[in-house]
Amino acid sequence: MSVITLYDIASGHPGQAWSPNTAKARYALNFKGIPHKTVFLEYLEIEPLCKKIGAKPTSQTSPQYTLPVIYDPSTDTVVSDSIEIAQYLDATYPTTPRLIPEATAALHYAFTDAFEATLPPLLTYALPASLPFLNPASQDYFRQTREALFGGRRLEDVTPTGEEHVAMWEKLKDAFGQIDGWIRKSGGGNKYFMGETICYADISVAGYLRWGRMVLEKEKYEEILTWHGGRWGTLMKEMEKYEIIY
Amino acid sequence: MSVITLYDIASGHPGQAWSPNTAKARYALNFKGIPHKTVFLEYLEIEPLCKKIGAKPTSQTSPQYTLPVIYDPSTDTVVSDSIEIAQYLDATYPTTPRLIPEATAALHYAFTDAFEATLPPLLTYALPASLPFLNPASQDYFRQTREALFGGRRLEDVTPTGEEHVAMWEKLKDAFGQIDGWIRKSGGGNKYFMGETICYADISVAGYLRWGRMVLEKEKYEEILTWHGGRWGTLMKEMEKYEIIY
């Protein structure tokens, strides 16, 4: 039987995935129990592959091709972007658990923008830490594109140290505090965004926490898990069973 | 029978409401058909009233007291902040139509942050235009607090003109385009955030559009209604029946 192909970004560690965005698609596939296999690409292979199989760019300015992308042979469909992949899987495999429950897609899209606005402090730590994790073939591209986000500063100089670290770490805690607030204020001691069941919003947060686990210093990652009453530790514990790389 | 009191911000036009945030609470009460009456306050009356009736500040930095606030005599409860008011009304009057459907509160909180991030272009036009709409008693306070948002520039100098207007108007259209994108990408030609039925997210957008109707030049407001396939015109037409001020 031919199964869905999930295109992921390669690392220097064979079979180890690190990208937060492709992690969301893998969580989605595993959460739904949909058979799939992973193909790892170096950064410079992404655009040619996308053009070849007809994957849409995820940004029109350039245009920019990014992963995750899936190819589903059973419908001969290519889908880019993790939230669109979640929508596609919900629609195409309606007997599997939904990630974007009925009528909540627009709210999930709004969530995605609000969530992305919380990411800069995490990027400050996780982007520099990702560089040595990549294959040499991808390091130049990664350095060039990511240093541009920091006004051209060398990634090695971006990681905050000393007082700058203390202030940035506080900002990171506030960023997770903002997400915690959304869930906490929803009431009833909710564990996840929509209560007791994982949805696409939880998977998004987990994808980024997982990135932290792969690239940050162990004690930094483990501190995050304890914040906000251990909410993030609970989430990552729950997500463990959806991490298998096929 | 004693009814809910909705505290709103006075204008220089007796009985005319203008505040976008209090509009959300009024839409909520009217959408649910819950009897209520409005009490208009000048800005300087808000904090003393809130402290007197035990309304929570909506920001801890200061602390800052804002409207809307409601007092519900049937439960002897005071609630501040429009999203908390919507949650309270959903929970307390469960036979009325829900504004924040089951399990969507956390997503609505995330929406609120994403929506607020789209507002700066609208504020650039609507804040200066609101000043002459207020009673003299509130104008000094409004000028002082709102000019601080624009680095101390006089509100009269904030309204974009000439090329600055052309660029800012485009930004305003992009901001509404972002919101349109959330709904459009949710699929199925959805009219509103959650499909065919109004929810708290729609009411939030309508509250700000209504502010535009009250204070912007007529042709500017009417242009906005035509954007994105007339989505905003459709929304405001639907909301008309929930605008009555009791």
Short mmCIF file of C-alpha atoms in Angstrom, two decimals:
data_model
loop_
_atom_site.label_atom_id
_atom_site.label_comp_id
_atom_site.label_asym_id
_atom_site.label_seq_id
_atom_site.Cartn_x
_atom_site.Cartn_y
_atom_site.Cartn_z
CA MET A 1 0.00 0.00 0.00
CA SER A 2 1.33 3.42 -0.84
CA VAL A 3 1.24 5.81 2.08
CA ILE A 4 1.42 9.57 2.57
CA THR A 5 4.90 11.06 2.19
CA LEU A 6 5.89 13.71 4.73
CA TYR A 7 8.75 15.88 3.53
CA ASP A 8 10.92 17.00 6.46
CA ILE A 9 14.18 18.93 6.84
CA ALA A 10 17.29 16.83 7.26
CA SER A 11 19.66 17.12 10.20
CA GLY A 12 23.24 15.96 10.68
CA HIS A 13 21.85 13.11 12.78
CA PRO A 14 20.37 10.45 10.52
CA GLY A 15 16.66 9.96 11.11
CA GLN A 16 16.43 12.74 13.72
CA ALA A 17 13.85 15.42 12.99
CA TRP A 18 14.21 18.87 14.55
CA SER A 19 12.07 21.38 12.60
CA PRO A 20 9.16 22.73 14.68
CA ASN A 21 6.88 23.17 11.68
CA THR A 22 7.34 19.72 10.20
CA ALA A 23 6.87 18.32 13.72
CA LYS A 24 3.32 19.70 13.65
CA ALA A 25 2.53 17.68 10.52
CA ARG A 26 4.06 14.53 12.03
CA TYR A 27 2.09 15.00 15.24
CA ALA A 28 -1.03 15.42 13.09
CA LEU A 29 -0.43 12.22 11.12
CA ASN A 30 0.44 10.17 14.22
CA PHE A 31 -2.42 11.64 16.28
CA LYS A 32 -4.77 10.50 13.54
CA GLY A 33 -3.03 7.18 13.08
CA ILE A 34 -2.54 7.76 9.35
CA PRO A 35 0.22 5.63 7.77
CA HIS A 36 3.03 7.70 6.30
CA LYS A 37 6.74 7.76 5.58
CA THR A 38 9.27 10.56 5.96
CA VAL A 39 11.61 11.89 3.28
CA PHE A 40 14.34 14.17 4.58
CA LEU A 41 15.55 17.03 2.36
CA GLU A 42 18.39 19.51 2.65
CA TYR A 43 17.28 23.17 2.47
CA LEU A 44 18.45 23.61 -1.13
CA GLU A 45 16.39 20.60 -2.22
CA ILE A 46 13.09 22.04 -0.92
CA GLU A 47 12.21 24.47 -3.71
CA PRO A 48 13.07 22.11 -6.60
CA LEU A 49 11.04 19.32 -4.97
CA CYS A 50 8.07 21.62 -4.33
CA LYS A 51 8.08 22.83 -7.92
CA LYS A 52 8.41 19.28 -9.22
CA ILE A 53 5.47 17.86 -7.26
CA GLY A 54 3.37 21.03 -7.43
CA ALA A 55 3.51 22.15 -3.79
CA LYS A 56 2.35 25.72 -3.29
CA PRO A 57 4.74 28.29 -1.84
CA THR A 58 3.75 29.25 1.72
CA SER A 59 4.61 32.90 1.17
CA GLN A 60 3.97 34.91 -1.98
CA THR A 61 6.77 37.37 -1.26
CA SER A 62 9.73 35.78 -3.07
CA PRO A 63 7.79 33.14 -3.46
CA GLN A 64 9.04 31.03 -0.60
CA TYR A 65 8.76 27.26 -0.46
CA THR A 66 8.82 25.70 2.99
CA LEU A 67 8.25 22.37 4.67
CA PRO A 68 6.19 20.54 5.81
CA VAL A 69 4.68 19.35 2.57
CA ILE A 70 2.77 16.09 2.24
CA TYR A 71 1.91 14.04 -0.81
CA ASP A 72 -1.11 11.77 -0.47
CA PRO A 73 -1.10 9.14 -3.25
CA SER A 74 -4.63 7.98 -2.40
CA THR A 75 -6.05 11.32 -3.59
CA ASP A 76 -3.01 12.42 -5.65
CA THR A 77 -2.91 15.60 -3.55
CA VAL A 78 0.02 17.75 -2.43
CA VAL A 79 -0.50 20.03 0.59
CA SER A 80 1.90 22.66 2.02
CA ASP A 81 1.80 24.34 5.44
CA SER A 82 1.00 22.53 8.66
CA ILE A 83 -2.41 24.10 9.31
CA GLU A 84 -3.54 23.33 5.76
CA ILE A 85 -2.23 19.79 6.18
CA ALA A 86 -4.31 19.46 9.36
CA GLN A 87 -7.39 20.78 7.55
CA TYR A 88 -6.78 18.42 4.63
CA LEU A 89 -6.35 15.38 6.88
CA ASP A 90 -9.48 16.26 8.87
CA ALA A 91 -11.50 16.57 5.66
CA THR A 92 -10.03 13.56 3.84
CA TYR A 93 -9.95 11.12 6.77
CA PRO A 94 -13.15 12.05 8.61
CA THR A 95 -13.19 8.93 10.78
CA THR A 96 -9.87 9.89 12.42
CA PRO A 97 -9.81 12.22 15.46
CA ARG A 98 -10.21 15.84 14.35
CA LEU A 99 -7.44 18.34 14.96
CA ILE A 100 -9.49 21.37 13.95
CA PRO A 101 -12.95 20.63 15.32
CA GLU A 102 -16.05 21.66 13.37
CA ALA A 103 -16.30 25.41 12.77
CA THR A 104 -13.03 26.29 14.53
CA ALA A 105 -10.74 26.69 11.48
CA ALA A 106 -10.93 30.51 11.35
CA LEU A 107 -10.18 30.70 15.08
CA HIS A 108 -7.26 28.32 14.55
CA TYR A 109 -5.90 30.57 11.78
CA ALA A 110 -6.18 33.57 14.12
CA PHE A 111 -4.48 31.51 16.83
CA THR A 112 -1.62 30.76 14.43
CA ASP A 113 -0.92 34.46 13.96
CA ALA A 114 -1.18 35.15 17.70
CA PHE A 115 1.10 32.19 18.45
CA GLU A 116 3.71 33.27 15.89
CA ALA A 117 3.83 36.68 17.55
CA THR A 118 4.98 34.99 20.78
CA LEU A 119 7.94 33.23 19.12
CA PRO A 120 10.77 35.82 18.86
CA PRO A 121 12.29 35.08 22.30
CA LEU A 122 12.36 31.35 21.56
CA LEU A 123 13.89 32.00 18.13
CA THR A 124 16.68 33.96 19.80
CA TYR A 125 17.77 30.81 21.60
CA ALA A 126 16.71 28.05 19.26
CA LEU A 127 17.88 29.37 15.87
CA PRO A 128 21.57 29.69 16.83
CA ALA A 129 21.38 26.33 18.61
CA SER A 130 19.99 24.69 15.47
CA LEU A 131 22.91 25.57 13.23
CA PRO A 132 25.32 22.87 14.47
CA PHE A 133 22.46 20.36 14.31
CA LEU A 134 22.27 20.63 10.51
CA ASN A 135 24.22 18.92 7.78
CA PRO A 136 27.00 21.10 6.33
CA ALA A 137 24.98 21.13 3.10
CA SER A 138 22.23 23.13 4.83
CA GLN A 139 24.27 25.24 7.23
CA ASP A 140 25.18 27.97 4.73
CA TYR A 141 21.57 28.49 3.68
CA PHE A 142 20.36 28.43 7.26
CA ARG A 143 23.03 30.89 8.40
CA GLN A 144 22.31 33.29 5.55
CA THR A 145 18.52 33.33 5.95
CA ARG A 146 18.44 33.31 9.76
CA GLU A 147 21.19 35.90 10.27
CA ALA A 148 19.09 38.19 8.06
CA LEU A 149 16.38 38.00 10.76
CA PHE A 150 18.83 39.47 13.26
CA GLY A 151 20.09 42.34 11.15
CA GLY A 152 22.99 40.30 9.81
CA ARG A 153 24.49 39.43 13.23
CA ARG A 154 26.38 36.15 13.27
CA LEU A 155 24.15 33.41 14.72
CA GLU A 156 26.94 32.64 17.21
CA ASP A 157 26.53 36.19 18.58
CA VAL A 158 22.74 36.10 18.74
CA THR A 159 22.36 33.76 21.74
CA PRO A 160 21.79 36.04 24.74
CA THR A 161 24.34 35.87 27.54
CA GLY A 162 24.72 37.57 30.93
CA GLU A 163 22.14 40.27 31.67
CA GLU A 164 20.78 40.05 28.14
CA HIS A 165 20.03 36.38 28.80
CA VAL A 166 18.27 37.16 32.09
CA ALA A 167 16.00 39.70 30.36
CA MET A 168 15.35 37.51 27.27
CA TRP A 169 14.65 34.45 29.39
CA GLU A 170 12.04 36.48 31.26
CA LYS A 171 10.53 37.48 27.90
CA LEU A 172 10.43 33.83 26.89
CA LYS A 173 8.58 32.99 30.11
CA ASP A 174 6.15 35.86 29.45
CA ALA A 175 5.57 34.56 25.91
CA PHE A 176 4.63 31.12 27.24
CA GLY A 177 2.66 32.94 29.95
CA GLN A 178 0.58 34.60 27.25
CA ILE A 179 -0.28 31.19 25.76
CA ASP A 180 -0.92 29.81 29.24
CA GLY A 181 -3.30 32.74 29.80
CA TRP A 182 -5.39 31.83 26.75
CA ILE A 183 -5.87 28.31 28.10
CA ARG A 184 -6.18 29.26 31.78
CA LYS A 185 -8.78 31.94 31.17
CA SER A 186 -10.85 29.51 29.12
CA GLY A 187 -11.82 28.11 32.50
CA GLY A 188 -12.50 24.79 34.13
CA GLY A 189 -8.83 23.97 34.73
CA ASN A 190 -8.47 23.10 31.04
CA LYS A 191 -5.39 21.01 30.26
CA TYR A 192 -5.35 21.83 26.55
CA PHE A 193 -6.77 24.53 24.28
CA MET A 194 -10.11 22.82 23.82
CA GLY A 195 -10.30 21.04 27.17
CA GLU A 196 -9.19 17.45 27.66
CA THR A 197 -8.45 16.68 24.01
CA ILE A 198 -5.50 17.77 21.88
CA CYS A 199 -6.25 20.08 18.95
CA TYR A 200 -4.14 21.76 16.26
CA ALA A 201 -3.29 24.66 18.60
CA ASP A 202 -1.72 22.26 21.13
CA ILE A 203 0.23 20.53 18.39
CA SER A 204 1.61 23.89 17.28
CA VAL A 205 2.93 24.69 20.74
CA ALA A 206 4.28 21.15 21.11
CA GLY A 207 6.13 21.41 17.79
CA TYR A 208 8.06 24.40 19.09
CA LEU A 209 8.67 22.88 22.51
CA ARG A 210 9.98 19.77 20.79
CA TRP A 211 12.41 21.96 18.85
CA GLY A 212 13.57 23.31 22.22
CA ARG A 213 14.12 19.76 23.42
CA MET A 214 16.24 18.94 20.35
CA VAL A 215 18.50 21.99 20.31
CA LEU A 216 18.48 23.90 23.64
CA GLU A 217 20.66 23.07 26.64
CA LYS A 218 18.92 20.34 28.61
CA GLU A 219 18.45 22.43 31.76
CA LYS A 220 16.92 25.31 29.78
CA TYR A 221 14.38 23.02 28.11
CA GLU A 222 13.55 21.31 31.38
CA GLU A 223 13.00 24.63 33.12
CA ILE A 224 10.41 25.57 30.49
CA LEU A 225 8.49 22.37 31.19
CA THR A 226 8.02 23.44 34.83
CA TRP A 227 6.54 26.87 34.02
CA HIS A 228 2.86 27.69 34.48
CA GLY A 229 2.06 24.86 36.80
CA GLY A 230 3.90 22.34 34.63
CA ARG A 231 1.48 22.88 31.74
CA TRP A 232 4.21 22.42 29.12
CA GLY A 233 5.60 19.30 30.77
CA THR A 234 2.11 17.80 30.76
CA LEU A 235 1.70 18.63 27.09
CA MET A 236 5.04 17.15 26.03
CA LYS A 237 4.40 14.00 28.06
CA GLU A 238 1.06 13.60 26.24
CA MET A 239 2.70 14.18 22.85
CA GLU A 240 5.42 11.53 23.31
CA LYS A 241 3.27 8.82 21.74
CA TYR A 242 2.84 10.90 18.57
CA GLU A 243 6.55 11.46 17.94
CA ILE A 244 7.49 8.28 16.10
CA ILE A 245 9.28 9.00 12.85
CA TYR A 246 8.21 6.63 10.09
CA MET B 1 -37.57 43.48 37.52
CA SER B 2 -34.04 44.68 37.93
CA VAL B 3 -31.91 44.19 34.84
CA ILE B 4 -28.20 44.07 34.01
CA THR B 5 -26.47 47.45 33.97
CA LEU B 6 -24.01 48.04 31.14
CA TYR B 7 -21.54 50.82 31.88
CA ASP B 8 -20.55 52.64 28.71
CA ILE B 9 -18.45 55.72 27.87
CA ALA B 10 -20.40 58.93 27.35
CA SER B 11 -20.22 61.02 24.20
CA GLY B 12 -21.17 64.59 23.50
CA HIS B 13 -24.28 63.27 21.78
CA PRO B 14 -26.81 62.16 24.39
CA GLY B 15 -27.59 58.47 24.16
CA GLN B 16 -25.09 57.84 21.36
CA ALA B 17 -22.53 55.15 22.09
CA TRP B 18 -19.21 55.13 20.23
CA SER B 19 -16.68 52.98 22.14
CA PRO B 20 -15.70 49.83 20.22
CA ASN B 21 -15.13 47.79 23.36
CA THR B 22 -18.42 48.60 25.08
CA ALA B 23 -20.15 47.93 21.74
CA LYS B 24 -18.99 44.31 22.01
CA ALA B 25 -20.78 43.93 25.36
CA ARG B 26 -23.96 45.56 23.98
CA TYR B 27 -23.89 43.30 20.92
CA ALA B 28 -23.48 40.35 23.30
CA LEU B 29 -26.46 41.32 25.47
CA ASN B 30 -28.70 42.08 22.50
CA PHE B 31 -27.63 38.97 20.57
CA LYS B 32 -28.67 36.93 23.59
CA GLY B 33 -31.82 38.94 24.18
CA ILE B 34 -30.85 39.68 27.79
CA PRO B 35 -32.67 42.72 29.28
CA HIS B 36 -30.29 45.49 30.33
CA LYS B 37 -29.94 49.23 30.71
CA THR B 38 -27.02 51.51 29.88
CA VAL B 39 -25.33 53.97 32.23
CA PHE B 40 -22.97 56.40 30.51
CA LEU B 41 -19.86 57.59 32.36
CA GLU B 42 -17.25 60.20 31.61
CA TYR B 43 -13.66 58.85 31.59
CA LEU B 44 -12.83 60.27 35.01
CA GLU B 45 -15.84 58.54 36.53
CA ILE B 46 -14.74 55.06 35.42
CA GLU B 47 -12.12 54.24 38.05
CA PRO B 48 -14.17 55.50 41.06
CA LEU B 49 -17.21 53.55 39.84
CA CYS B 50 -15.20 50.38 39.29
CA LYS B 51 -13.66 50.60 42.75
CA LYS B 52 -17.05 51.28 44.30
CA ILE B 53 -18.82 48.30 42.73
CA GLY B 54 -15.79 46.00 42.84
CA ALA B 55 -15.01 45.76 39.13
CA LYS B 56 -11.58 44.30 38.44
CA PRO B 57 -8.99 46.38 36.58
CA THR B 58 -8.41 45.05 33.05
CA SER B 59 -4.68 45.69 33.21
CA GLN B 60 -2.44 45.17 36.23
CA THR B 61 0.15 47.68 35.04
CA SER B 62 -1.10 50.87 36.73
CA PRO B 63 -3.82 49.21 37.48
CA GLN B 64 -6.10 50.37 34.74
CA TYR B 65 -9.88 50.35 34.92
CA THR B 66 -11.74 50.23 31.62
CA LEU B 67 -15.25 49.77 30.28
CA PRO B 68 -17.29 47.76 29.48
CA VAL B 69 -18.29 46.61 32.92
CA ILE B 70 -21.61 44.97 33.68
CA TYR B 71 -23.43 44.51 36.96
CA ASP B 72 -25.91 41.65 37.07
CA PRO B 73 -28.26 42.07 40.06
CA SER B 74 -29.73 38.57 39.62
CA THR B 75 -26.39 37.03 40.65
CA ASP B 76 -24.91 40.13 42.34
CA THR B 77 -21.94 39.83 39.98
CA VAL B 78 -19.71 42.50 38.43
CA VAL B 79 -17.74 41.57 35.28
CA SER B 80 -15.12 43.65 33.44
CA ASP B 81 -13.75 43.15 29.92
CA SER B 82 -15.89 42.23 26.94
CA ILE B 83 -14.61 38.67 26.45
CA GLU B 84 -15.12 37.89 30.14
CA ILE B 85 -18.60 39.41 29.90
CA ALA B 86 -19.34 37.11 26.95
CA GLN B 87 -18.06 34.10 28.92
CA TYR B 88 -20.10 35.12 31.95
CA LEU B 89 -23.31 35.58 29.95
CA ASP B 90 -22.81 32.23 28.16
CA ALA B 91 -22.36 30.48 31.50
CA THR B 92 -25.09 32.29 33.44
CA TYR B 93 -27.76 32.30 30.72
CA PRO B 94 -27.20 28.91 29.10
CA THR B 95 -30.50 28.91 27.21
CA THR B 96 -29.48 32.00 25.20
CA PRO B 97 -27.44 31.64 21.98
CA ARG B 98 -23.77 31.08 22.81
CA LEU B 99 -21.15 33.61 21.77
CA ILE B 100 -18.18 31.42 22.70
CA PRO B 101 -19.26 27.93 21.70
CA GLU B 102 -18.26 24.94 23.82
CA ALA B 103 -14.49 24.48 24.13
CA THR B 104 -13.57 27.53 22.01
CA ALA B 105 -12.75 30.02 24.81
CA ALA B 106 -8.95 29.57 24.64
CA LEU B 107 -9.04 30.00 20.85
CA HIS B 108 -11.18 33.11 21.32
CA TYR B 109 -8.61 34.53 23.77
CA ALA B 110 -5.86 33.86 21.21
CA PHE B 111 -8.04 35.46 18.53
CA THR B 112 -8.39 38.55 20.73
CA ASP B 113 -4.61 39.03 20.83
CA ALA B 114 -4.29 38.42 17.08
CA PHE B 115 -7.15 40.84 16.38
CA GLU B 116 -5.67 43.56 18.60
CA ALA B 117 -2.42 43.29 16.66
CA THR B 118 -4.34 44.29 13.49
CA LEU B 119 -5.74 47.49 15.02
CA PRO B 120 -2.96 50.14 14.82
CA PRO B 121 -3.91 51.41 11.32
CA LEU B 122 -7.55 51.82 12.37
CA LEU B 123 -6.49 53.58 15.59
CA THR B 124 -4.51 56.08 13.52
CA TYR B 125 -7.74 57.23 11.90
CA ALA B 126 -10.35 56.58 14.57
CA LEU B 127 -8.65 57.91 17.70
CA PRO B 128 -8.18 61.47 16.38
CA ALA B 129 -11.70 61.38 14.93
CA SER B 130 -13.13 60.36 18.31
CA LEU B 131 -11.86 63.39 20.20
CA PRO B 132 -14.50 65.88 18.99
CA PHE B 133 -17.17 63.22 19.60
CA LEU B 134 -16.59 63.33 23.38
CA ASN B 135 -17.90 65.63 26.05
CA PRO B 136 -15.43 68.35 27.05
CA ALA B 137 -15.24 66.62 30.46
CA SER B 138 -13.58 63.60 28.82
CA GLN B 139 -11.58 65.27 26.07
CA ASP B 140 -8.57 66.20 28.24
CA TYR B 141 -8.20 62.66 29.57
CA PHE B 142 -8.65 61.16 26.12
CA ARG B 143 -6.14 63.53 24.55
CA GLN B 144 -3.54 62.89 27.23
CA THR B 145 -3.77 59.08 27.17
CA ARG B 146 -4.14 58.70 23.40
CA GLU B 147 -1.44 61.20 22.43
CA ALA B 148 0.92 59.14 24.61
CA LEU B 149 0.30 56.23 22.19
CA PHE B 150 1.68 58.36 19.35
CA GLY B 151 4.82 59.57 21.10
CA GLY B 152 3.11 62.72 22.33
CA ARG B 153 2.01 63.98 18.89
CA ARG B 154 -1.14 66.11 18.98
CA LEU B 155 -4.12 63.96 17.95
CA GLU B 156 -4.96 66.57 15.30
CA ASP B 157 -1.57 65.82 13.68
CA VAL B 158 -1.91 62.04 13.85
CA THR B 159 -4.52 61.58 11.10
CA PRO B 160 -2.57 60.59 7.98
CA THR B 161 -2.83 62.91 4.99
CA GLY B 162 -1.43 62.88 1.44
CA GLU B 163 1.03 60.08 0.71
CA GLU B 164 1.05 59.04 4.36
CA HIS B 165 -2.71 58.47 4.08
CA VAL B 166 -2.34 56.42 0.91
CA ALA B 167 0.19 54.13 2.62
CA MET B 168 -1.74 53.89 5.91
CA TRP B 169 -5.03 53.22 4.13
CA GLU B 170 -3.34 50.32 2.34
CA LYS B 171 -2.13 49.05 5.72
CA LEU B 172 -5.69 49.28 7.04
CA LYS B 173 -6.93 47.25 4.09
CA ASP B 174 -4.17 44.69 4.71
CA ALA B 175 -5.18 44.49 8.38
CA PHE B 176 -8.77 43.69 7.43
CA GLY B 177 -7.34 41.38 4.77
CA GLN B 178 -5.57 39.42 7.50
CA ILE B 179 -8.88 38.93 9.34
CA ASP B 180 -10.61 38.09 6.04
CA GLY B 181 -7.89 35.48 5.46
CA TRP B 182 -8.66 33.73 8.75
CA ILE B 183 -12.31 33.37 7.74
CA ARG B 184 -11.70 32.70 4.04
CA LYS B 185 -9.14 29.97 4.66
CA SER B 186 -11.52 28.27 7.07
CA GLY B 187 -13.29 27.11 3.92
CA GLY B 188 -16.77 26.55 2.64
CA GLY B 189 -17.39 30.19 1.79
CA ASN B 190 -17.91 30.92 5.49
CA LYS B 191 -19.73 34.19 6.18
CA TYR B 192 -18.57 34.48 9.78
CA PHE B 193 -15.78 33.07 11.93
CA MET B 194 -17.67 29.92 12.83
CA GLY B 195 -19.74 29.58 9.68
CA GLU B 196 -23.29 30.90 9.39
CA THR B 197 -23.68 31.98 13.01
CA ILE B 198 -22.22 35.01 14.77
CA CYS B 199 -19.71 34.34 17.56
CA TYR B 200 -17.66 36.54 19.89
CA ALA B 201 -14.93 36.98 17.26
CA ASP B 202 -17.44 38.51 14.80
CA ILE B 203 -18.79 40.79 17.50
CA SER B 204 -15.26 42.02 18.19
CA VAL B 205 -14.69 42.98 14.58
CA ALA B 206 -18.16 44.56 14.39
CA GLY B 207 -17.49 46.65 17.51
CA TYR B 208 -14.50 48.24 15.79
CA LEU B 209 -16.29 48.67 12.47
CA ARG B 210 -19.15 50.35 14.32
CA TRP B 211 -16.62 52.76 15.85
CA GLY B 212 -15.51 53.54 12.29
CA ARG B 213 -19.10 54.25 11.35
CA MET B 214 -19.53 56.65 14.26
CA VAL B 215 -16.34 58.68 13.85
CA LEU B 216 -14.76 58.25 10.40
CA GLU B 217 -15.70 60.25 7.30
CA LYS B 218 -18.72 58.53 5.73
CA GLU B 219 -16.95 57.65 2.47
CA LYS B 220 -14.01 56.09 4.32
CA TYR B 221 -16.29 53.87 6.39
CA GLU B 222 -18.33 52.90 3.36
CA GLU B 223 -15.22 51.96 1.41
CA ILE B 224 -14.21 49.55 4.16
CA LEU B 225 -17.59 47.81 3.89
CA THR B 226 -16.88 46.98 0.24
CA TRP B 227 -13.49 45.33 0.91
CA HIS B 228 -12.94 41.57 0.70
CA GLY B 229 -16.01 40.78 -1.31
CA GLY B 230 -18.20 42.96 0.90
CA ARG B 231 -17.57 40.76 3.93
CA TRP B 232 -17.62 43.73 6.33
CA GLY B 233 -20.78 45.19 4.83
CA THR B 234 -22.50 41.83 5.27
CA LEU B 235 -21.36 41.67 8.88
CA MET B 236 -22.54 45.18 9.76
CA LYS B 237 -25.89 44.59 8.07
CA GLU B 238 -26.34 41.47 10.21
CA MET B 239 -25.35 43.33 13.38
CA GLU B 240 -27.85 46.18 12.92
CA LYS B 241 -30.53 44.38 14.89
CA TYR B 242 -28.21 44.05 17.90
CA GLU B 243 -27.36 47.75 18.14
CA ILE B 244 -30.30 49.06 20.15
CA ILE B 245 -29.17 51.07 23.17
CA TYR B 246 -31.37 50.40 26.21
#
